[in-house]
Short mmCIF file of C-alpha atoms and ligand atoms in Angstrom, two decimals:
data_model
loop_
_atom_site.label_atom_id
_atom_site.label_comp_id
_atom_site.label_asym_id
_atom_site.label_seq_id
_atom_site.Cartn_x
_atom_site.Cartn_y
_atom_site.Cartn_z
CA MET A 26 193.77 47.57 197.34
CA GLN A 27 193.18 44.65 198.68
CA ARG A 28 195.88 41.32 198.21
CA VAL A 29 196.45 39.47 195.30
CA PRO A 30 198.62 36.40 195.80
CA GLU A 31 200.56 35.00 192.93
CA PRO A 32 201.19 31.24 192.85
CA GLU A 33 204.49 30.07 195.50
CA LEU A 34 206.51 29.06 193.92
CA MET A 35 208.04 30.18 190.10
CA ASP A 36 209.02 27.37 188.03
CA ASP A 37 208.67 27.58 184.97
CA ALA A 38 212.04 27.78 183.38
CA GLU A 39 211.41 30.75 180.83
CA GLN A 40 210.36 32.40 183.72
CA ALA A 41 213.50 31.15 186.11
CA ARG A 42 215.66 31.99 182.91
CA ALA A 43 213.72 36.39 182.71
CA TYR A 44 214.65 36.41 186.45
CA ALA A 45 218.46 35.88 186.58
CA GLU A 46 218.78 37.69 183.61
CA ALA A 47 217.47 40.06 185.80
CA ASP A 48 219.67 43.32 187.15
CA PHE A 49 218.63 43.23 190.39
CA ALA A 50 222.99 45.15 191.38
CA GLU A 51 221.48 47.64 193.80
CA PRO A 52 218.44 46.14 196.02
CA HIS A 53 220.79 43.08 196.32
CA GLN A 54 223.68 44.56 197.25
CA ALA A 55 220.98 47.25 199.52
CA PHE A 56 220.19 43.95 200.77
CA VAL A 57 223.82 43.48 202.02
CA THR A 58 225.10 45.91 203.32
CA TYR A 59 221.46 46.34 205.24
CA PHE A 60 223.05 43.50 207.88
CA GLN A 61 225.87 45.50 207.97
CA GLU A 62 224.64 48.01 209.39
CA ARG A 63 222.55 46.17 211.08
CA PHE A 64 224.94 43.78 212.91
CA PRO A 65 228.28 45.28 212.81
CA ARG A 66 229.42 42.21 215.17
CA HIS A 67 227.81 39.58 214.00
CA ARG A 68 229.86 37.23 212.05
CA PRO A 69 227.87 34.56 209.59
CA GLN A 70 229.50 30.77 209.88
CA ARG A 71 225.84 28.59 209.21
CA VAL A 72 223.69 30.95 206.68
CA VAL A 73 220.41 29.47 205.41
CA ASP A 74 218.56 31.62 202.60
CA LEU A 75 215.20 31.33 202.42
CA GLY A 76 213.54 31.44 198.37
CA CYS A 77 217.26 32.15 197.01
CA GLY A 78 216.27 31.56 193.99
CA PRO A 79 218.84 31.77 191.40
CA CYS A 80 221.15 33.19 194.47
CA ASP A 81 222.77 36.44 192.40
CA VAL A 82 221.44 37.34 196.66
CA THR A 83 223.69 34.64 198.52
CA VAL A 84 226.53 35.32 195.96
CA ARG A 85 227.11 38.71 196.86
CA PHE A 86 226.38 37.24 200.49
CA ALA A 87 229.10 35.29 200.58
CA ARG A 88 231.72 37.13 199.11
CA ALA A 89 230.34 39.81 201.68
CA TYR A 90 230.89 37.41 204.65
CA PRO A 91 234.30 35.05 203.79
CA ASP A 92 234.16 32.39 206.41
CA CYS A 93 230.36 31.19 206.46
CA GLN A 94 229.02 28.08 204.68
CA ILE A 95 225.29 28.80 203.23
CA LEU A 96 222.52 25.80 203.27
CA ALA A 97 220.56 27.64 199.56
CA LEU A 98 216.65 26.26 199.56
CA ASP A 99 214.08 26.75 196.48
CA GLY A 100 211.88 24.84 195.94
CA SER A 101 211.22 25.18 192.12
CA GLU A 102 213.77 23.14 189.92
CA PRO A 103 214.72 25.19 187.40
CA MET A 104 214.86 28.14 189.08
CA LEU A 105 217.89 25.87 191.64
CA ALA A 106 219.41 25.00 187.93
CA GLN A 107 219.84 29.08 187.93
CA ALA A 108 221.66 29.16 190.88
CA HIS A 109 224.07 26.32 190.07
CA ALA A 110 225.58 27.83 187.30
CA LEU A 111 225.02 30.94 189.19
CA LEU A 112 227.28 29.24 191.63
CA ALA A 113 229.27 26.95 189.09
CA GLY A 114 230.77 30.42 187.45
CA ALA A 115 231.40 31.98 190.90
CA GLN A 116 233.27 29.59 192.30
CA MET A 117 230.78 29.08 195.71
CA LEU A 118 229.48 25.42 195.05
CA GLU A 119 231.83 24.19 197.52
CA ARG A 120 230.45 27.14 200.31
CA VAL A 121 226.77 26.97 198.52
CA THR A 122 224.48 24.46 199.55
CA LEU A 123 221.50 23.67 197.46
CA VAL A 124 218.49 21.93 198.07
CA GLN A 125 214.90 21.87 196.65
CA ARG A 126 212.29 22.69 199.17
CA SER A 127 208.22 23.77 199.50
CA LEU A 128 208.15 25.30 202.78
CA PRO A 129 207.08 24.10 205.07
CA ASP A 130 208.81 21.12 203.80
CA LEU A 131 212.10 20.98 205.95
CA SER A 132 212.77 17.27 205.85
CA SER A 133 216.38 16.47 206.75
CA VAL A 134 217.87 20.59 206.81
CA GLY A 135 219.46 21.26 210.28
CA HIS A 136 218.16 23.30 212.32
CA ASP A 137 221.24 24.87 213.34
CA ARG A 138 221.97 27.82 211.39
CA ASP A 139 222.75 31.48 213.47
CA THR A 140 221.64 33.50 210.27
CA LEU A 141 219.09 33.62 208.20
CA ILE A 142 218.47 35.75 205.92
CA SER A 143 215.45 35.88 203.04
CA ASN A 144 215.16 38.23 200.21
CA SER A 145 211.81 38.58 197.70
CA LEU A 146 209.92 34.70 198.99
CA LEU A 147 207.18 36.53 201.48
CA HIS A 148 205.17 38.26 198.80
CA HIS A 149 204.99 34.63 196.98
CA LEU A 150 203.96 32.82 200.49
CA HIS A 151 199.95 32.25 200.56
CA ASP A 152 200.05 31.74 204.08
CA PRO A 153 203.05 34.23 205.40
CA LEU A 154 202.63 32.58 208.59
CA VAL A 155 205.35 29.75 207.06
CA LEU A 156 208.78 31.54 207.13
CA TRP A 157 207.77 32.83 210.50
CA ARG A 158 207.47 29.74 211.68
CA THR A 159 209.84 28.35 209.57
CA VAL A 160 212.68 30.99 211.14
CA HIS A 161 212.11 29.54 214.91
CA ALA A 162 212.54 26.51 213.16
CA LEU A 163 215.68 26.54 211.93
CA ALA A 164 217.57 29.26 213.87
CA VAL A 165 219.40 28.63 217.30
CA SER A 166 218.99 30.94 219.74
CA GLY A 167 220.04 34.03 219.58
CA ALA A 168 220.45 34.00 215.68
CA VAL A 169 220.45 37.32 213.24
CA VAL A 170 217.22 37.74 211.08
CA GLN A 171 216.74 39.68 207.93
CA VAL A 172 213.80 39.89 205.91
CA MET A 173 213.59 41.93 202.50
CA ASP A 174 210.60 42.13 200.62
CA LEU A 175 208.54 43.87 198.37
CA MET A 176 205.47 46.10 200.27
CA ARG A 177 202.26 46.40 199.04
CA PRO A 178 201.49 49.95 197.58
CA PRO A 179 197.60 51.14 197.97
CA SER A 180 196.22 50.85 193.96
CA ARG A 181 196.85 49.11 190.44
CA SER A 182 197.32 53.19 190.12
CA ALA A 183 200.47 53.19 192.45
CA VAL A 184 201.73 49.43 191.54
CA LEU A 185 202.15 50.28 187.19
CA HIS A 186 203.88 53.42 188.16
CA LEU A 187 206.30 51.00 190.28
CA VAL A 188 206.78 48.50 187.39
CA GLU A 189 206.77 51.75 184.61
CA ALA A 190 209.69 53.27 187.18
CA TYR A 191 212.09 50.55 187.62
CA ALA A 192 211.02 47.80 184.71
CA SER A 193 210.05 49.81 181.97
CA ASP A 194 212.67 48.32 179.57
CA ALA A 195 212.92 44.82 181.09
CA PRO A 196 211.26 42.01 179.47
CA ASP A 197 207.29 41.60 179.36
CA VAL A 198 207.10 38.07 181.31
CA LEU A 199 209.04 40.24 184.36
CA ARG A 200 207.22 43.36 183.91
CA ARG A 201 203.59 40.86 184.76
CA ASP A 202 206.06 39.76 187.69
CA PHE A 203 207.19 42.95 189.35
CA ALA A 204 203.50 43.75 188.57
CA ASN A 205 201.74 40.63 190.21
CA SER A 206 204.22 40.10 192.72
CA LEU A 207 203.19 44.24 194.23
CA SER A 208 199.75 43.07 193.64
CA ALA A 209 200.74 39.77 196.43
CA ALA A 210 202.79 41.99 199.25
CA PHE A 211 202.52 42.11 201.63
CA THR A 212 202.44 45.84 204.11
CA PRO A 213 204.04 47.35 206.62
CA THR A 214 201.27 46.89 209.19
CA GLU A 215 200.25 43.33 207.69
CA ILE A 216 203.98 42.42 208.71
CA VAL A 217 203.46 43.84 212.00
CA ALA A 218 200.77 41.97 212.38
CA GLN A 219 202.44 38.50 211.21
CA LEU A 220 205.59 39.10 213.62
CA ALA A 221 203.18 39.08 216.63
CA GLU A 222 200.86 36.22 215.85
CA ALA A 223 204.64 34.05 215.49
CA GLY A 224 206.57 36.03 218.90
CA LEU A 225 208.92 36.97 216.50
CA ALA A 226 210.16 40.53 217.78
CA LEU A 227 211.58 41.60 214.94
CA ARG A 228 211.45 45.07 214.17
CA VAL A 229 210.31 46.11 210.16
CA GLU A 230 211.22 49.05 209.00
CA VAL A 231 210.26 50.55 205.10
CA VAL A 232 213.58 51.31 203.41
CA SER A 233 212.38 52.31 200.11
CA ASP A 234 209.40 53.42 198.24
CA ARG A 235 208.99 49.40 197.06
CA HIS A 236 211.05 47.88 200.44
CA VAL A 237 210.29 46.83 203.37
CA LEU A 238 213.20 45.68 205.05
CA VAL A 239 212.33 42.50 208.96
CA SER A 240 215.55 42.35 210.90
CA GLY A 241 217.00 40.85 214.47
CA GLN A 242 218.31 38.88 216.91
CA LEU A 243 216.34 35.86 218.38
C1 LIG B 17 211.38 36.95 193.55
S1 LIG B 17 212.33 35.14 193.71
C2 LIG B 17 213.39 35.68 195.03
C3 LIG B 17 214.86 35.18 194.62
C4 LIG B 17 216.12 35.57 195.89
N1 LIG B 17 215.59 35.62 196.53
C5 LIG B 17 216.29 36.55 195.03
O1 LIG B 17 216.41 37.71 195.89
O2 LIG B 17 216.19 36.66 193.52
C6 LIG B 17 210.71 34.41 195.12
C7 LIG B 17 211.64 33.24 195.34
O3 LIG B 17 210.79 31.73 196.04
C8 LIG B 17 210.64 30.86 196.20
N2 LIG B 17 209.36 29.87 196.84
C9 LIG B 17 208.22 30.55 196.59
N3 LIG B 17 207.67 29.72 197.62
C10 LIG B 17 208.48 29.19 197.92
C11 LIG B 17 207.56 27.78 198.83
N4 LIG B 17 206.81 27.44 199.34
N5 LIG B 17 209.21 27.41 199.59
C12 LIG B 17 210.55 27.70 199.11
N6 LIG B 17 210.49 28.48 197.83
C13 LIG B 17 209.79 28.75 197.47
C14 LIG B 17 209.74 31.28 194.37
O4 LIG B 17 210.65 29.52 193.33
C15 LIG B 17 210.86 31.58 193.87
O5 LIG B 17 212.29 31.48 193.43
#
């Protein structure tokens, strides 16, 4: 099935609210567990979360690594408003700094990160190399990277099957976004080619029926 790109930013207030209220506990906690399994000796200090959205992954990561400070970056103002509320409730405002930037804009963002994480951003980007160039730009030598995203199913019927399997009770706006995101996602083969073009030696693994994980140390 051909890729169908979707808008980059989730900057509609209703869309951001529905996304922030959705239950992504299982894949988001799995994101943290995958990181712990792949980098058991790494101690994150200066982390960036690219496309942080409402910061549910960010908060889970911060709880797993109490010594780190996280720069949480997103281009969407409504998403960052959701993130601010979540961080305040979790008493994380001192450890997580929100910054509004639309990649590839990295103005005034320090290029000193020892850890780069990103969940569900890649499929939003019209040019996926923007993410991989950002990794190059922000990371110090030896930095650890973990990116997780949806992967594109082979057919429209496979998309609808996943929406039924994982979002049957979700609001319409979320079901629509999930179908659009699956259709906009990249295949593992496409991601391998992106990494080769970007000169990044990272590992690509299929970790569920809908997720692909990219990880490694620079
Ligand atoms: C599907 S959400 C994922 C949010 C969060 N990482 C999570 O896992 O819940 C994708 C986020 O990426 C943001 N985004 C998309 N394109 C972006 C860009 N070019 N620069 C910065 N943020 C972007 C969107 O605004 C949205 O908040």
